[in-house]
Amino acid sequence: MEKLELLRQKVQASLAASTDPAHDFSHVMRVYSMADHLCKKEGGDPDIVLPAALLHDLYHVPKNHPDRAKASEISAVMAEKLLREIDYTKEKIPHIMDAIRSHSFSRGETPLTKEAMIVQDADRLDAIGAIGIARLWVTGAQFNRALYCAEDPFAEKGRKLDDMKYGLDHFYEKLLKLKDKMNTETAKKIAEE
């Protein structure tokens, strides 16, 4: 069996019990598909990009958890174990781990390699557009967040944005900023559409 297919099956099994539709197997496969597209357009190494995209969210920490920024590091360590189990090319594993570590918005890290940039862009593209909007409201509902602040919905009266309290605030704290944070030219064009 092809190693990518084996990884896909392992990820699917690992996420089967996920109760977070914003970070489920469908999310992983959308990121994988976009990473594949970006890799072909940008010239990245698919032997790094594709496994990293499949394994980028192996470990999920809820958005409101204080250790949220550590999720990508833990996912990278878990990915290393899976990659070694299937005898993946040893020289590629550190690069895959780097791309997984670097993809996270919460971590605030700028990716240094083309492959890490591609994985980060693919994940960020899944956070915008119609799917991104759906993911935002699903996540807000999971944490019983109000849709918006009735007294000051757009924080125009001095209220500080708080996306842990109001779903609408997440547009202004993250989603509307993502198009300007894309790394690759292809992702920048897609984000503008």
PDB file of C-alpha atoms in Angstrom, residues 2-191:
ATOM      1  CA  GLU A   2       1.255   3.477  -0.835  1.00  0.00           C
ATOM      2  CA  LYS A   3       2.611   5.286   2.221  1.00  0.00           C
ATOM      3  CA  LEU A   4       0.399   8.363   1.766  1.00  0.00           C
ATOM      4  CA  GLU A   5      -2.691   6.155   1.613  1.00  0.00           C
ATOM      5  CA  LEU A   6      -1.562   4.352   4.753  1.00  0.00           C
ATOM      6  CA  LEU A   7      -1.101   7.717   6.507  1.00  0.00           C
ATOM      7  CA  ARG A   8      -4.519   8.868   5.289  1.00  0.00           C
ATOM      8  CA  GLN A   9      -6.126   5.759   6.780  1.00  0.00           C
ATOM      9  CA  LYS A  10      -4.302   6.233  10.091  1.00  0.00           C
ATOM     10  CA  VAL A  11      -5.368   9.887  10.279  1.00  0.00           C
ATOM     11  CA  GLN A  12      -8.955   9.009   9.410  1.00  0.00           C
ATOM     12  CA  ALA A  13      -9.024   6.376  12.158  1.00  0.00           C
ATOM     13  CA  SER A  14      -7.444   8.752  14.653  1.00  0.00           C
ATOM     14  CA  LEU A  15     -10.003  11.488  13.914  1.00  0.00           C
ATOM     15  CA  ALA A  16     -13.031   9.177  13.717  1.00  0.00           C
ATOM     16  CA  ALA A  17     -14.151  10.102  17.224  1.00  0.00           C
ATOM     17  CA  SER A  18     -13.573  13.846  16.746  1.00  0.00           C
ATOM     18  CA  THR A  19     -16.405  16.003  18.018  1.00  0.00           C
ATOM     19  CA  ASP A  20     -14.968  19.139  16.424  1.00  0.00           C
ATOM     20  CA  PRO A  21     -16.303  19.539  12.879  1.00  0.00           C
ATOM     21  CA  ALA A  22     -13.921  22.458  12.329  1.00  0.00           C
ATOM     22  CA  HIS A  23     -10.892  20.145  12.813  1.00  0.00           C
ATOM     23  CA  ASP A  24     -12.182  16.797  11.613  1.00  0.00           C
ATOM     24  CA  PHE A  25     -11.051  14.470   8.830  1.00  0.00           C
ATOM     25  CA  SER A  26     -12.898  16.573   6.233  1.00  0.00           C
ATOM     26  CA  HIS A  27     -10.799  19.579   7.276  1.00  0.00           C
ATOM     27  CA  VAL A  28      -7.622  17.518   6.956  1.00  0.00           C
ATOM     28  CA  MET A  29      -8.599  16.375   3.462  1.00  0.00           C
ATOM     29  CA  ARG A  30      -9.465  19.928   2.333  1.00  0.00           C
ATOM     30  CA  VAL A  31      -6.057  21.092   3.585  1.00  0.00           C
ATOM     31  CA  TYR A  32      -4.406  18.104   1.876  1.00  0.00           C
ATOM     32  CA  SER A  33      -6.134  18.864  -1.428  1.00  0.00           C
ATOM     33  CA  MET A  34      -5.215  22.554  -1.285  1.00  0.00           C
ATOM     34  CA  ALA A  35      -1.632  21.737  -0.258  1.00  0.00           C
ATOM     35  CA  ASP A  36      -1.364  19.404  -3.253  1.00  0.00           C
ATOM     36  CA  HIS A  37      -2.618  22.186  -5.547  1.00  0.00           C
ATOM     37  CA  LEU A  38      -0.267  24.788  -4.041  1.00  0.00           C
ATOM     38  CA  CYS A  39       2.659  22.368  -4.170  1.00  0.00           C
ATOM     39  CA  LYS A  40       2.137  21.790  -7.895  1.00  0.00           C
ATOM     40  CA  LYS A  41       1.874  25.538  -8.569  1.00  0.00           C
ATOM     41  CA  GLU A  42       4.707  26.645  -6.274  1.00  0.00           C
ATOM     42  CA  GLY A  43       7.155  23.793  -6.845  1.00  0.00           C
ATOM     43  CA  GLY A  44       7.382  22.402  -3.310  1.00  0.00           C
ATOM     44  CA  ASP A  45       8.475  18.870  -2.446  1.00  0.00           C
ATOM     45  CA  PRO A  46       5.316  16.715  -2.356  1.00  0.00           C
ATOM     46  CA  ASP A  47       7.130  14.115  -0.228  1.00  0.00           C
ATOM     47  CA  ILE A  48       7.201  16.757   2.520  1.00  0.00           C
ATOM     48  CA  VAL A  49       4.065  18.809   1.815  1.00  0.00           C
ATOM     49  CA  LEU A  50       1.530  15.994   1.444  1.00  0.00           C
ATOM     50  CA  PRO A  51       2.355  14.009   4.604  1.00  0.00           C
ATOM     51  CA  ALA A  52       2.597  17.275   6.560  1.00  0.00           C
ATOM     52  CA  ALA A  53      -0.861  18.294   5.339  1.00  0.00           C
ATOM     53  CA  LEU A  54      -2.308  14.910   6.319  1.00  0.00           C
ATOM     54  CA  LEU A  55      -0.696  14.985   9.767  1.00  0.00           C
ATOM     55  CA  HIS A  56      -0.933  18.704  10.613  1.00  0.00           C
ATOM     56  CA  ASP A  57      -3.808  18.383  13.102  1.00  0.00           C
ATOM     57  CA  LEU A  58      -3.132  14.975  14.666  1.00  0.00           C
ATOM     58  CA  TYR A  59      -3.393  16.524  18.113  1.00  0.00           C
ATOM     59  CA  HIS A  60      -6.188  18.993  18.675  1.00  0.00           C
ATOM     60  CA  VAL A  61      -6.438  21.379  21.588  1.00  0.00           C
ATOM     61  CA  PRO A  62      -9.690  23.333  21.961  1.00  0.00           C
ATOM     62  CA  LYS A  63      -9.479  27.006  20.962  1.00  0.00           C
ATOM     63  CA  ASN A  64     -10.079  28.135  24.538  1.00  0.00           C
ATOM     64  CA  HIS A  65      -7.339  25.951  26.066  1.00  0.00           C
ATOM     65  CA  PRO A  66      -4.234  27.707  27.471  1.00  0.00           C
ATOM     66  CA  ASP A  67      -1.968  25.179  25.692  1.00  0.00           C
ATOM     67  CA  ARG A  68      -3.499  25.910  22.265  1.00  0.00           C
ATOM     68  CA  ALA A  69      -0.173  27.123  20.822  1.00  0.00           C
ATOM     69  CA  LYS A  70       1.445  23.764  21.688  1.00  0.00           C
ATOM     70  CA  ALA A  71      -0.895  21.673  19.512  1.00  0.00           C
ATOM     71  CA  SER A  72       1.256  21.869  16.381  1.00  0.00           C
ATOM     72  CA  GLU A  73       4.381  20.835  18.315  1.00  0.00           C
ATOM     73  CA  ILE A  74       2.574  17.827  19.783  1.00  0.00           C
ATOM     74  CA  SER A  75       1.164  16.982  16.332  1.00  0.00           C
ATOM     75  CA  ALA A  76       4.712  17.079  14.909  1.00  0.00           C
ATOM     76  CA  VAL A  77       5.957  14.627  17.554  1.00  0.00           C
ATOM     77  CA  MET A  78       2.993  12.311  16.931  1.00  0.00           C
ATOM     78  CA  ALA A  79       3.619  12.576  13.172  1.00  0.00           C
ATOM     79  CA  GLU A  80       7.254  11.578  13.613  1.00  0.00           C
ATOM     80  CA  LYS A  81       6.147   8.401  15.371  1.00  0.00           C
ATOM     81  CA  LEU A  82       3.660   7.508  12.617  1.00  0.00           C
ATOM     82  CA  LEU A  83       6.177   8.255   9.863  1.00  0.00           C
ATOM     83  CA  ARG A  84       8.802   6.030  11.486  1.00  0.00           C
ATOM     84  CA  GLU A  85       6.213   3.249  11.934  1.00  0.00           C
ATOM     85  CA  ILE A  86       5.597   3.159   8.179  1.00  0.00           C
ATOM     86  CA  ASP A  87       9.318   3.485   7.386  1.00  0.00           C
ATOM     87  CA  TYR A  88       8.962   6.880   5.695  1.00  0.00           C
ATOM     88  CA  THR A  89      12.113   8.388   4.160  1.00  0.00           C
ATOM     89  CA  LYS A  90      14.200   9.375   7.204  1.00  0.00           C
ATOM     90  CA  GLU A  91      15.679  12.485   5.586  1.00  0.00           C
ATOM     91  CA  LYS A  92      12.205  13.947   4.967  1.00  0.00           C
ATOM     92  CA  ILE A  93      10.823  13.471   8.497  1.00  0.00           C
ATOM     93  CA  PRO A  94      12.448  16.564  10.106  1.00  0.00           C
ATOM     94  CA  HIS A  95      11.141  18.725   7.234  1.00  0.00           C
ATOM     95  CA  ILE A  96       7.642  17.294   7.623  1.00  0.00           C
ATOM     96  CA  MET A  97       7.783  17.981  11.365  1.00  0.00           C
ATOM     97  CA  ASP A  98       8.916  21.561  10.677  1.00  0.00           C
ATOM     98  CA  ALA A  99       5.999  22.148   8.293  1.00  0.00           C
ATOM     99  CA  ILE A 100       3.560  20.795  10.893  1.00  0.00           C
ATOM    100  CA  ARG A 101       5.031  22.963  13.664  1.00  0.00           C
ATOM    101  CA  SER A 102       5.000  26.070  11.477  1.00  0.00           C
ATOM    102  CA  HIS A 103       1.433  25.805  10.166  1.00  0.00           C
ATOM    103  CA  SER A 104      -0.319  26.980  13.327  1.00  0.00           C
ATOM    104  CA  PHE A 105      -1.843  30.469  13.508  1.00  0.00           C
ATOM    105  CA  SER A 106      -1.860  30.246  17.322  1.00  0.00           C
ATOM    106  CA  ARG A 107       1.871  29.554  17.409  1.00  0.00           C
ATOM    107  CA  GLY A 108       2.548  32.760  15.474  1.00  0.00           C
ATOM    108  CA  GLU A 109       5.554  31.320  13.645  1.00  0.00           C
ATOM    109  CA  THR A 110       6.689  32.389  10.186  1.00  0.00           C
ATOM    110  CA  PRO A 111       7.546  29.336   8.085  1.00  0.00           C
ATOM    111  CA  LEU A 112      11.067  29.297   6.674  1.00  0.00           C
ATOM    112  CA  THR A 113      10.773  26.689   3.913  1.00  0.00           C
ATOM    113  CA  LYS A 114       8.582  26.620   0.820  1.00  0.00           C
ATOM    114  CA  GLU A 115       6.995  23.385   2.038  1.00  0.00           C
ATOM    115  CA  ALA A 116       6.092  24.850   5.439  1.00  0.00           C
ATOM    116  CA  MET A 117       4.693  27.953   3.710  1.00  0.00           C
ATOM    117  CA  ILE A 118       2.504  25.777   1.497  1.00  0.00           C
ATOM    118  CA  VAL A 119       1.086  23.788   4.430  1.00  0.00           C
ATOM    119  CA  GLN A 120       0.428  26.968   6.421  1.00  0.00           C
ATOM    120  CA  ASP A 121      -1.282  28.594   3.426  1.00  0.00           C
ATOM    121  CA  ALA A 122      -3.431  25.511   2.766  1.00  0.00           C
ATOM    122  CA  ASP A 123      -4.601  25.461   6.388  1.00  0.00           C
ATOM    123  CA  ARG A 124      -5.292  29.204   6.377  1.00  0.00           C
ATOM    124  CA  LEU A 125      -7.230  29.013   3.118  1.00  0.00           C
ATOM    125  CA  ASP A 126      -9.554  26.520   4.816  1.00  0.00           C
ATOM    126  CA  ALA A 127     -10.262  29.175   7.457  1.00  0.00           C
ATOM    127  CA  ILE A 128     -11.624  31.736   4.985  1.00  0.00           C
ATOM    128  CA  GLY A 129     -14.508  31.730   2.519  1.00  0.00           C
ATOM    129  CA  ALA A 130     -17.738  29.824   3.018  1.00  0.00           C
ATOM    130  CA  ILE A 131     -16.092  26.868   4.794  1.00  0.00           C
ATOM    131  CA  GLY A 132     -14.191  29.222   7.089  1.00  0.00           C
ATOM    132  CA  ILE A 133     -17.382  31.047   8.021  1.00  0.00           C
ATOM    133  CA  ALA A 134     -19.129  27.742   8.774  1.00  0.00           C
ATOM    134  CA  ARG A 135     -16.153  26.595  10.862  1.00  0.00           C
ATOM    135  CA  LEU A 136     -16.203  29.874  12.803  1.00  0.00           C
ATOM    136  CA  TRP A 137     -19.859  29.535  13.820  1.00  0.00           C
ATOM    137  CA  VAL A 138     -19.535  25.822  14.640  1.00  0.00           C
ATOM    138  CA  THR A 139     -16.575  26.556  16.918  1.00  0.00           C
ATOM    139  CA  GLY A 140     -18.435  29.449  18.528  1.00  0.00           C
ATOM    140  CA  ALA A 141     -21.430  27.222  19.232  1.00  0.00           C
ATOM    141  CA  GLN A 142     -19.203  24.559  20.814  1.00  0.00           C
ATOM    142  CA  PHE A 143     -18.029  27.113  23.369  1.00  0.00           C
ATOM    143  CA  ASN A 144     -21.419  28.772  23.847  1.00  0.00           C
ATOM    144  CA  ARG A 145     -20.098  32.064  22.496  1.00  0.00           C
ATOM    145  CA  ALA A 146     -22.597  34.787  21.707  1.00  0.00           C
ATOM    146  CA  LEU A 147     -22.909  35.582  18.018  1.00  0.00           C
ATOM    147  CA  TYR A 148     -22.019  39.230  18.652  1.00  0.00           C
ATOM    148  CA  CYS A 149     -22.081  41.951  21.299  1.00  0.00           C
ATOM    149  CA  ALA A 150     -25.545  43.519  21.005  1.00  0.00           C
ATOM    150  CA  GLU A 151     -24.411  46.859  22.483  1.00  0.00           C
ATOM    151  CA  ASP A 152     -21.405  47.236  20.160  1.00  0.00           C
ATOM    152  CA  PRO A 153     -21.376  44.533  17.435  1.00  0.00           C
ATOM    153  CA  PHE A 154     -18.422  45.968  15.473  1.00  0.00           C
ATOM    154  CA  ALA A 155     -16.413  47.282  18.456  1.00  0.00           C
ATOM    155  CA  GLU A 156     -16.857  50.867  17.263  1.00  0.00           C
ATOM    156  CA  LYS A 157     -17.604  52.330  20.708  1.00  0.00           C
ATOM    157  CA  GLY A 158     -14.358  51.457  22.438  1.00  0.00           C
ATOM    158  CA  ARG A 159     -15.094  47.811  23.187  1.00  0.00           C
ATOM    159  CA  LYS A 160     -12.030  45.574  22.844  1.00  0.00           C
ATOM    160  CA  LEU A 161     -12.501  42.679  20.417  1.00  0.00           C
ATOM    161  CA  ASP A 162     -12.884  39.338  22.201  1.00  0.00           C
ATOM    162  CA  ASP A 163     -13.298  36.318  19.951  1.00  0.00           C
ATOM    163  CA  MET A 164     -13.449  34.028  22.968  1.00  0.00           C
ATOM    164  CA  LYS A 165     -16.723  35.723  23.869  1.00  0.00           C
ATOM    165  CA  TYR A 166     -18.232  36.760  20.503  1.00  0.00           C
ATOM    166  CA  GLY A 167     -18.174  34.886  17.205  1.00  0.00           C
ATOM    167  CA  LEU A 168     -18.343  38.023  15.058  1.00  0.00           C
ATOM    168  CA  ASP A 169     -15.165  39.337  16.705  1.00  0.00           C
ATOM    169  CA  HIS A 170     -13.241  36.396  15.227  1.00  0.00           C
ATOM    170  CA  PHE A 171     -13.733  37.893  11.762  1.00  0.00           C
ATOM    171  CA  TYR A 172     -11.843  40.998  12.866  1.00  0.00           C
ATOM    172  CA  GLU A 173      -9.254  39.288  15.067  1.00  0.00           C
ATOM    173  CA  LYS A 174      -8.272  36.615  12.548  1.00  0.00           C
ATOM    174  CA  LEU A 175     -10.268  35.787   9.428  1.00  0.00           C
ATOM    175  CA  LEU A 176     -10.175  39.177   7.718  1.00  0.00           C
ATOM    176  CA  LYS A 177      -6.409  39.365   8.314  1.00  0.00           C
ATOM    177  CA  LEU A 178      -5.563  35.982   6.811  1.00  0.00           C
ATOM    178  CA  LYS A 179      -5.498  37.028   3.155  1.00  0.00           C
ATOM    179  CA  ASP A 180      -2.638  39.409   3.958  1.00  0.00           C
ATOM    180  CA  LYS A 181      -0.722  36.656   5.766  1.00  0.00           C
ATOM    181  CA  MET A 182      -0.483  34.189   2.880  1.00  0.00           C
ATOM    182  CA  ASN A 183       3.057  33.168   1.972  1.00  0.00           C
ATOM    183  CA  THR A 184       2.811  31.932  -1.604  1.00  0.00           C
ATOM    184  CA  GLU A 185       1.664  33.839  -4.682  1.00  0.00           C
ATOM    185  CA  THR A 186      -0.881  31.149  -5.544  1.00  0.00           C
ATOM    186  CA  ALA A 187      -2.441  31.296  -2.063  1.00  0.00           C
ATOM    187  CA  LYS A 188      -2.538  35.112  -2.203  1.00  0.00           C
ATOM    188  CA  LYS A 189      -4.518  34.927  -5.460  1.00  0.00           C
ATOM    189  CA  ILE A 190      -6.910  32.323  -4.074  1.00  0.00           C
ATOM    190  CA  ALA A 191      -7.432  34.350  -0.888  1.00  0.00           C
TER     191      ALA A 191
END
